[in-house]
Short mmCIF file of C-alpha atoms in Angstrom, two decimals:
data_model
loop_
_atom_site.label_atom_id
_atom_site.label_comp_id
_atom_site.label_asym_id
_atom_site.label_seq_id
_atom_site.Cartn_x
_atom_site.Cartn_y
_atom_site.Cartn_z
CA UNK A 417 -12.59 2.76 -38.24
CA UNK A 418 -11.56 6.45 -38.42
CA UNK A 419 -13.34 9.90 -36.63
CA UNK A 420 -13.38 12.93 -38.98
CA UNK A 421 -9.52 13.61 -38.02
CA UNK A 422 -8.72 10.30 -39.78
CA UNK A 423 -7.21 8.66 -37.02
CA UNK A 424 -8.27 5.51 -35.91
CA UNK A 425 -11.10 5.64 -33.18
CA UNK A 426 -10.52 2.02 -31.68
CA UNK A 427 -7.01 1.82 -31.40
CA UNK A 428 -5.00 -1.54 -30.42
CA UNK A 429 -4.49 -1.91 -26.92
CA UNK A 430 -2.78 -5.40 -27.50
CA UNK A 431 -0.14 -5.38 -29.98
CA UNK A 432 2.40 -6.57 -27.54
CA UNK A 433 6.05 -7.47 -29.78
CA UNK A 434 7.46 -10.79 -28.64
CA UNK A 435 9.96 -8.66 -26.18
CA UNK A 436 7.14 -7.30 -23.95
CA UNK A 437 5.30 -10.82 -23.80
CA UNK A 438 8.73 -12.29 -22.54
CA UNK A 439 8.92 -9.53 -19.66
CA UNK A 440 5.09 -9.70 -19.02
CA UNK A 441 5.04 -13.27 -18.13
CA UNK A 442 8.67 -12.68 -15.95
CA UNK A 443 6.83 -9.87 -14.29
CA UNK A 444 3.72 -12.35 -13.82
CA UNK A 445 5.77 -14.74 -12.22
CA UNK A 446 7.62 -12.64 -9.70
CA UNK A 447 4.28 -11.45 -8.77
CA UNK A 448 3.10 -14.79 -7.87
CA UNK A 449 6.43 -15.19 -6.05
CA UNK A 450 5.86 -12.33 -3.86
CA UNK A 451 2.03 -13.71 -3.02
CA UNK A 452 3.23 -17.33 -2.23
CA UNK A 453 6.36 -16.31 -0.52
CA UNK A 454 4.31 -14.07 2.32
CA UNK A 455 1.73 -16.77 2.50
CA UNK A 456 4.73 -18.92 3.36
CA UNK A 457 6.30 -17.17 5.88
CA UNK A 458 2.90 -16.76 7.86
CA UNK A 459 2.26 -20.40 7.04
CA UNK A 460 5.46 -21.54 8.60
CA UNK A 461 5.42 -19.33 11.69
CA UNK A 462 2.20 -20.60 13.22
CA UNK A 463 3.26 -19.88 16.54
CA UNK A 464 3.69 -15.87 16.06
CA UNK A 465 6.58 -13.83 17.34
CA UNK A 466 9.75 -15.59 18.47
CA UNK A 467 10.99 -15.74 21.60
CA UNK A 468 12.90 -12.16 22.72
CA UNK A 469 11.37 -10.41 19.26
CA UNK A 470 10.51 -6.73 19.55
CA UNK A 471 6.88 -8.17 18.82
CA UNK A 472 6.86 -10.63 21.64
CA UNK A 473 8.35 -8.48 24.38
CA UNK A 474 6.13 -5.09 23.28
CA UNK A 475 3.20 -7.92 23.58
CA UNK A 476 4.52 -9.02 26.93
CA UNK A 477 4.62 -5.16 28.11
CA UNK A 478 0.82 -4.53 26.98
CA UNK A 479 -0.44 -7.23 29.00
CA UNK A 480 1.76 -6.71 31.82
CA UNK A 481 1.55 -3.21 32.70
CA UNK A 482 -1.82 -1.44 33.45
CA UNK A 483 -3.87 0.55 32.39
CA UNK A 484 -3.82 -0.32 28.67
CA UNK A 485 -6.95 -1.52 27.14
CA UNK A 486 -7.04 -5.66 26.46
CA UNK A 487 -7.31 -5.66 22.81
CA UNK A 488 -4.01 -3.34 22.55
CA UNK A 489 -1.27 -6.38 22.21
CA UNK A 490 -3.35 -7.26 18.94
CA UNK A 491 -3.58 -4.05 17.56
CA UNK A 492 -0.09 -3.43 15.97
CA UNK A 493 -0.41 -7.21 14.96
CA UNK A 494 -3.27 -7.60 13.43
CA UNK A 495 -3.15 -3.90 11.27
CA UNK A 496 0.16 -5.25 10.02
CA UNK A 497 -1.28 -8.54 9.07
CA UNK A 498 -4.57 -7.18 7.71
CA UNK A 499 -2.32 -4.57 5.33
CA UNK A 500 0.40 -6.51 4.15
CA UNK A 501 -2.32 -9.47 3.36
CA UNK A 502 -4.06 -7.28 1.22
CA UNK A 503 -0.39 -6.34 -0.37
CA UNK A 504 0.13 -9.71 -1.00
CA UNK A 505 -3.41 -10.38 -2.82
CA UNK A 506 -2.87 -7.55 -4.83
CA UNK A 507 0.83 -9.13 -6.22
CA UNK A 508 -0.98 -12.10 -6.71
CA UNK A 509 -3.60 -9.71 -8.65
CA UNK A 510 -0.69 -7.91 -10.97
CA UNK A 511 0.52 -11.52 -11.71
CA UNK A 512 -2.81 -12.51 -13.07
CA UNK A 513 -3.30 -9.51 -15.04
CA UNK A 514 0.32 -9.66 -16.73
CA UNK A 515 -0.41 -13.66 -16.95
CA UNK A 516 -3.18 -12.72 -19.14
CA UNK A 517 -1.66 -9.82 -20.91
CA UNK A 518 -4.58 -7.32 -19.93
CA UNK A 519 -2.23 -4.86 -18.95
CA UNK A 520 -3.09 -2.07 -20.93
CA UNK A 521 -4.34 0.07 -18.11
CA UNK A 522 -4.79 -1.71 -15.16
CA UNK A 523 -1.87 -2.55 -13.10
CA UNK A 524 -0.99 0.91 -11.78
CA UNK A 525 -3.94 0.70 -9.82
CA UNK A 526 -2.59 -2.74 -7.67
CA UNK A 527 0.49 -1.08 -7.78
CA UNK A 528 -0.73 1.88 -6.03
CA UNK A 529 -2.35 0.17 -3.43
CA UNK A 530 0.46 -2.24 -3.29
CA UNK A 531 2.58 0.99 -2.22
CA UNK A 532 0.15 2.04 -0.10
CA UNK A 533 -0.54 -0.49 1.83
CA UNK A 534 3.37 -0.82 2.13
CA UNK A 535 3.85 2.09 3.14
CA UNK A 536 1.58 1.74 6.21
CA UNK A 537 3.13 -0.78 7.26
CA UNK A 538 6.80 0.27 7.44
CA UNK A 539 5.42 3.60 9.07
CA UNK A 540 3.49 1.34 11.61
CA UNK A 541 6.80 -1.02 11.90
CA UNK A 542 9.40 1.62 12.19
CA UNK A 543 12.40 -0.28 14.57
CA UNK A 544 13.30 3.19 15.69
CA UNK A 545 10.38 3.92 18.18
CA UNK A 546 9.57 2.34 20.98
CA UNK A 547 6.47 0.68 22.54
CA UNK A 548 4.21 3.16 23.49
CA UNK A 549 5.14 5.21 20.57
CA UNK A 550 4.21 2.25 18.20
CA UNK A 551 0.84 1.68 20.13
CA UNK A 552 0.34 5.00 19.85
CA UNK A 553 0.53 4.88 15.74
CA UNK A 554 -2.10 1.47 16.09
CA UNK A 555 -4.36 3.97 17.83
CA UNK A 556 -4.18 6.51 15.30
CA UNK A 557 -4.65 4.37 12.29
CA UNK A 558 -8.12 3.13 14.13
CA UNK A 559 -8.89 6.69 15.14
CA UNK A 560 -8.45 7.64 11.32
CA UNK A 561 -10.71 4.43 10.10
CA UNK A 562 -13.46 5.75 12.32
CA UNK A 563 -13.29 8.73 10.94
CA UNK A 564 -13.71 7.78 7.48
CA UNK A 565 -16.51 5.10 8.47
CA UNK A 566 -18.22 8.14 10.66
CA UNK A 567 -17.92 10.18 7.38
CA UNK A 568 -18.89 7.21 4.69
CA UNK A 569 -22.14 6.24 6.59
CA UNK A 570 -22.97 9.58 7.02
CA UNK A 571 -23.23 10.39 3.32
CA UNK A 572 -24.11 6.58 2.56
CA UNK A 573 -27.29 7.02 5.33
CA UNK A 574 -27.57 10.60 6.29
CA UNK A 575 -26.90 12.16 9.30
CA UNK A 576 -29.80 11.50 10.68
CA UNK A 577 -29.57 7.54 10.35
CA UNK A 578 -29.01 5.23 13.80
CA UNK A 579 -25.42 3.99 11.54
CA UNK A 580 -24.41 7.40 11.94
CA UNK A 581 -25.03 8.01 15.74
CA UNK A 582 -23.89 4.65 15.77
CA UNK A 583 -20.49 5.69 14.31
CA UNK A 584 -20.32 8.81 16.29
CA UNK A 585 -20.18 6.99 19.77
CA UNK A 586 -18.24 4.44 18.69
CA UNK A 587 -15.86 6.90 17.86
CA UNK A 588 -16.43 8.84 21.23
CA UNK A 589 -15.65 5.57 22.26
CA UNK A 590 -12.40 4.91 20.77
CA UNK A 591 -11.03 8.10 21.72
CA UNK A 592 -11.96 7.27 25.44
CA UNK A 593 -9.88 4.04 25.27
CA UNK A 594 -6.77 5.97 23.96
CA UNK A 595 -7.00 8.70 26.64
CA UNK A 596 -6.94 6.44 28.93
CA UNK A 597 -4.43 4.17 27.56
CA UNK A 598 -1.96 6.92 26.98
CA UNK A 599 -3.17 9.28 30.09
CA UNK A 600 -4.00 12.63 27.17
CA UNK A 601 -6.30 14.01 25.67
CA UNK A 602 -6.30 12.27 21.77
CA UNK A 603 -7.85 15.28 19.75
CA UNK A 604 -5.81 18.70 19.61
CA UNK A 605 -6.91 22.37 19.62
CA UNK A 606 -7.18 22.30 15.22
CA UNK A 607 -9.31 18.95 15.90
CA UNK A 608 -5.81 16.85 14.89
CA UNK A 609 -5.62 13.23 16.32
CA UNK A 610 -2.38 13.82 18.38
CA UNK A 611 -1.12 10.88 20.64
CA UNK A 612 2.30 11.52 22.46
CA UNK A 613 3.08 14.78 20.52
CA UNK A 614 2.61 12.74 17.07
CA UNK A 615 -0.03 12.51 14.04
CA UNK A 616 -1.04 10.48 11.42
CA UNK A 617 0.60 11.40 8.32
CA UNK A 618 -1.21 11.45 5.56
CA UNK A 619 -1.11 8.93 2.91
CA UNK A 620 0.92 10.48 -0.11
CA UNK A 621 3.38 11.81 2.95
CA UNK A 622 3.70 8.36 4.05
CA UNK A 623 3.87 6.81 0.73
CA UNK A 624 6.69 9.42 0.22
CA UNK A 625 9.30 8.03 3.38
CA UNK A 626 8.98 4.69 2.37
CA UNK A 627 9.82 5.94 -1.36
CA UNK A 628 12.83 8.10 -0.33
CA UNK A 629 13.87 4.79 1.74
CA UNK A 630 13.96 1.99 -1.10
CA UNK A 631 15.67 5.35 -3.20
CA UNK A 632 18.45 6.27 -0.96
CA UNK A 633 21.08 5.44 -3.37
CA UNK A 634 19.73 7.71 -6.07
CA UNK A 635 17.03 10.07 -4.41
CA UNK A 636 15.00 12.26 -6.46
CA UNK A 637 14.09 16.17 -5.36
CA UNK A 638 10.43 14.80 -4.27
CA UNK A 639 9.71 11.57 -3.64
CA UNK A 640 6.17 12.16 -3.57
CA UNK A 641 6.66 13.12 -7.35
CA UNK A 642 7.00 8.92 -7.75
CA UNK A 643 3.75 8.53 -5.76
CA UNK A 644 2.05 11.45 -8.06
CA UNK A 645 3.19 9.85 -11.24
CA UNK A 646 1.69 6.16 -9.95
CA UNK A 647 -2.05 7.79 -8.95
CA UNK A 648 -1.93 9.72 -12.62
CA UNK A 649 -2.11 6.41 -14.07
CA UNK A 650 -5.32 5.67 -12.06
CA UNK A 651 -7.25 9.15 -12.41
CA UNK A 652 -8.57 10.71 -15.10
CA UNK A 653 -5.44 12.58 -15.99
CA UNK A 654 -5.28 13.26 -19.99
CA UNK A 655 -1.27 13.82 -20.23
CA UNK A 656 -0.89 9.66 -19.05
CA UNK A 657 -2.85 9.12 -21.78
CA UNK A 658 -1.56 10.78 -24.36
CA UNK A 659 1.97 9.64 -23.34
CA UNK A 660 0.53 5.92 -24.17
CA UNK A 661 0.10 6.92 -27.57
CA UNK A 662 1.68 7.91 -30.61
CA UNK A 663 0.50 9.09 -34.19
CA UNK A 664 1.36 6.71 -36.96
CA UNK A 665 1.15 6.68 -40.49
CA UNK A 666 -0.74 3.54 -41.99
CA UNK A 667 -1.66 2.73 -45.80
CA UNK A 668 -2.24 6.97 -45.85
CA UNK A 669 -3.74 7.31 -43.10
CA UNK A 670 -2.99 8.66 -39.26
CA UNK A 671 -4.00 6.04 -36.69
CA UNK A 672 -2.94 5.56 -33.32
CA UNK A 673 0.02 2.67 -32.23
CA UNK A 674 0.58 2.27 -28.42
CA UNK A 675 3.78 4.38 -27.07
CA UNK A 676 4.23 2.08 -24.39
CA UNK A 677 7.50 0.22 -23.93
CA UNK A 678 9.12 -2.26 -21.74
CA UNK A 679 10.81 0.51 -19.16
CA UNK A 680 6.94 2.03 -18.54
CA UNK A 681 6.11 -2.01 -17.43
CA UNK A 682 9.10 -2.32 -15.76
CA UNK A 683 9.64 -0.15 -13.36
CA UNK A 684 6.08 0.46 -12.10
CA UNK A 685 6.30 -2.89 -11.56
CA UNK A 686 9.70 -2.87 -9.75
CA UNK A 687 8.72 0.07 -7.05
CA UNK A 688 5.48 -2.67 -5.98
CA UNK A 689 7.81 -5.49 -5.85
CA UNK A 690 10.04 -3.06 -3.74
CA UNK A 691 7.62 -1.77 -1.62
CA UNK A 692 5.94 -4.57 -0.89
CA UNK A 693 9.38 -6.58 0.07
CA UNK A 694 10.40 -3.74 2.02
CA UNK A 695 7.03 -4.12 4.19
CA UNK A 696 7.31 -7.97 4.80
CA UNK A 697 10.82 -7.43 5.77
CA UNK A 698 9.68 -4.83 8.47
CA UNK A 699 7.26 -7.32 9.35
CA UNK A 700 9.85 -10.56 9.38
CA UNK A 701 12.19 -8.25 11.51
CA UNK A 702 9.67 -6.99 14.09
CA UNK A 703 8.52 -10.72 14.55
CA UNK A 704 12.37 -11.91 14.61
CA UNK A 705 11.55 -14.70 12.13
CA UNK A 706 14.15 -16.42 9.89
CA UNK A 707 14.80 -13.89 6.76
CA UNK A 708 15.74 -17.04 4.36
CA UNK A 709 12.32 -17.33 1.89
CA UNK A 710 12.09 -13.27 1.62
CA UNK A 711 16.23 -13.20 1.28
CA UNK A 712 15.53 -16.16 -1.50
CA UNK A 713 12.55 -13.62 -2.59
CA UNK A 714 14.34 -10.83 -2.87
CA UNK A 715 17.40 -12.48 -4.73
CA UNK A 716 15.00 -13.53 -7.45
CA UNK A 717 13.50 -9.78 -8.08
CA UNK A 718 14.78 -7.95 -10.95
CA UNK A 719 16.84 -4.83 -10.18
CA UNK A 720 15.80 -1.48 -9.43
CA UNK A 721 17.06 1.73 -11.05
#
């Protein structure tokens, strides 16, 4: 079937050459690798942080030593867990979608929140801060949830709805147990969250350090450029499409033929599998647990360029 330009209206999405099957089902099973091998590590570390970890002894401190709140030793835990779970779904996601070759258009939007929820992660995890600081960063990731549940309900109920007063003082509330956790006031002159002289970044920023990280060796002028090019893929954006596609002569007439080769699979797929391994490591490290299944993990993944 043609429109009035002659070229085909219903182009094929799946006419996938023997090549790209190959590398979609080796892509499909290092995705499943990466979901099993973090379920693994949990699975075999039952007992949480080992003995003299950075996790034990900051969870040691926030018991120990007054005035913070009693559900701060679980907050850095259990916003690390929570993220890099969802990480780990999402691999195990991309695997089904390149098992079943519907790969047309979806992945980038896994892989996006793959990154993303990487990204966190290693921002939350950073080894080079200390404990307050690193509380501090749990506090403003809730502060910033609250937010955006005070803001959701709001347009989801109306601002006159008890869910919305309900969000307001629970976010009153929240801001209350960090000022008095961290002895300052939580909210700045501009209406910033600001705990010990530090913010939130914001989520392409933080996308962008853990970016420039796994590309150290061969950094680019922006690394938020990488993180733009991944969220074109998921909005309506016209050039991503019309990069996917090419013009093609057939029997006299112009139809479209996909444009899309193994290198626009590949490494879209790559920066997940490195993002993701970079936040489990983070994790693994900050717990002090044995690195062997990621190490195995990571010598299995293909390599980046």
């Amino acid at each position: 079937m043609t429109d009035k330009t002659g070229i085909a209206a219903s182009p094929r999405f799946r006419a996938y050459s023997d090549e790209l099957r190959q590398l979609f089902g080796e892509l499909s099973a290092v995705f499943y690798d990466c979901q099993r091998t973090f379920a693994a590590i949990i699975d075999v570390n039952p007992e949480g942080p080992a003995a003299g970890s950075a996790a034990q002894l900051e969870h040691e401190h926030l018991q120990h030593d007054p005035p913070y709140p009693s559900r701060a030793p679980s907050l850095v835990p259990m916003t690390s867990y929570f993220y890099l779970s969802t990480a780990a779904e999402h691999m195990g996601g991309l695997g089904a979608l390149y098992a079943a070759e519907e790969v047309a258009y979806p992945p980038p939007l896994l892989i996006r929140a793959v990154v993303e929820h990487a990204a966190r992660v290693v921002w939350l995890l950073n080894n080079e801060i200390d404990v307050r600081d690193r509380l501090a960063r749990a506090y403003l990731e809730e502060l910033f949830s609250r937010v955006e549940y005070k803001k959701t309900i709001g347009r989801l109920a109306g601002k006159q709805s008890d869910e919305y007063k309900q969000a307001g003082e629970a976010l009153k509330g929240l801001r209350k147990e960090a000022e008095d956790a961290f002895g300052e006031k939580v909210v700045d002159e501009a209406g910033v969250h600001r705990i010990r002289g530090a913010s939130m970044p914001g989520l392409e920023d933080c996308v962008a350090l853990l970016i420039s990280k796994l590309m150290a060796d061969a950094p680019i002028p922006d690394a938020r450029g990488v993180y733009d090019r991944v969220s074109n893929l998921c909005h309506p954006t016209s050039y991503t499409h019309a990069e996917r596609w090419k013009v093609v002569e057939h029997e006299g007439k112009q139809r479209l033929a996909s444009n899309v080769g193994a290198t626009d699979h590949d490494r879209p797929a790559r920066l997940a599998m490195a993002a993701f391994c970079e936040g489990v490591k983070h994790l693994v490290s900050y717990n002090g647990w044995e690195h062997t299944q990621l190490d195995a993990l990571m010598d299995r993944l293909p390599p980046s360029s």
